[in-house]
Amino acid sequence: MTVKSSIPPFENVYTTKETAVRLKVSESFLAKKRVSGGGPKFTKLGRVVRYPESAIHEYLAAQVRTS
């Protein structure tokens, strides 16, 4: 049986702190977005939250505005 994962193999994943630094937001902002939605996609491994690099890029691309 083959299991498909949404995270490509060997993709970098980041902690909440690392992601907050990269996005220049607070860790509490990311925590609130995990609950309410609208933030970057994340993966939970037990209690540990990780943000795949592709999800961070996807989130940033979705934030681009023209006016």
C-alpha positions as a Python dict, from the first residue, in 0.01 Angstrom:
ca = {
    (1, 'M'): (0, 0, 0),
    (2, 'T'): (135, 341, -97),
    (3, 'V'): (74, 639, 128),
    (4, 'K'): (76, 980, -38),
    (5, 'S'): (200, 1269, 168),
    (6, 'S'): (127, 1634, 101),
    (7, 'I'): (483, 1720, 203),
    (8, 'P'): (745, 1635, -58),
    (9, 'P'): (1029, 1418, 74),
    (10, 'F'): (1320, 1605, 234),
    (11, 'E'): (1133, 1936, 244),
    (12, 'N'): (1252, 2172, 515),
    (13, 'V'): (1010, 2223, 802),
    (14, 'Y'): (1027, 2505, 1055),
    (15, 'T'): (922, 2552, 1415),
    (16, 'T'): (668, 2816, 1513),
    (17, 'K'): (950, 3041, 1632),
    (18, 'E'): (1149, 3003, 1309),
    (19, 'T'): (835, 3065, 1101),
    (20, 'A'): (746, 3374, 1303),
    (21, 'V'): (1094, 3516, 1240),
    (22, 'R'): (1072, 3441, 867),
    (23, 'L'): (728, 3603, 837),
    (24, 'K'): (815, 3887, 1078),
    (25, 'V'): (511, 3816, 1296),
    (26, 'S'): (475, 3702, 1656),
    (27, 'E'): (445, 3341, 1764),
    (28, 'S'): (106, 3426, 1917),
    (29, 'F'): (-14, 3550, 1576),
    (30, 'L'): (65, 3207, 1429),
    (31, 'A'): (-104, 3032, 1724),
    (32, 'K'): (-420, 3238, 1674),
    (33, 'K'): (-417, 3169, 1300),
    (34, 'R'): (-386, 2794, 1366),
    (35, 'V'): (-713, 2814, 1562),
    (36, 'S'): (-906, 3062, 1347),
    (37, 'G'): (-762, 2971, 1006),
    (38, 'G'): (-609, 3198, 748),
    (39, 'G'): (-247, 3137, 842),
    (40, 'P'): (11, 2916, 674),
    (41, 'K'): (-66, 2544, 655),
    (42, 'F'): (103, 2341, 924),
    (43, 'T'): (170, 1984, 1027),
    (44, 'K'): (135, 1844, 1377),
    (45, 'L'): (360, 1561, 1481),
    (46, 'G'): (211, 1467, 1815),
    (47, 'R'): (211, 1799, 1999),
    (48, 'V'): (484, 1951, 1783),
    (49, 'V'): (379, 2204, 1519),
    (50, 'R'): (590, 2238, 1205),
    (51, 'Y'): (549, 2458, 898),
    (52, 'P'): (667, 2313, 564),
    (53, 'E'): (870, 2555, 354),
    (54, 'S'): (625, 2524, 64),
    (55, 'A'): (336, 2626, 294),
    (56, 'I'): (525, 2940, 399),
    (57, 'H'): (586, 3035, 35),
    (58, 'E'): (221, 2960, -48),
    (59, 'Y'): (102, 3181, 239),
    (60, 'L'): (328, 3469, 135),
    (61, 'A'): (211, 3446, -227),
    (62, 'A'): (-151, 3462, -112),
    (63, 'Q'): (-79, 3784, 82),
    (64, 'V'): (34, 3983, -226),
    (65, 'R'): (-198, 4273, -298),
    (66, 'T'): (-207, 4523, -586),
    (67, 'S'): (-389, 4802, -406),
}
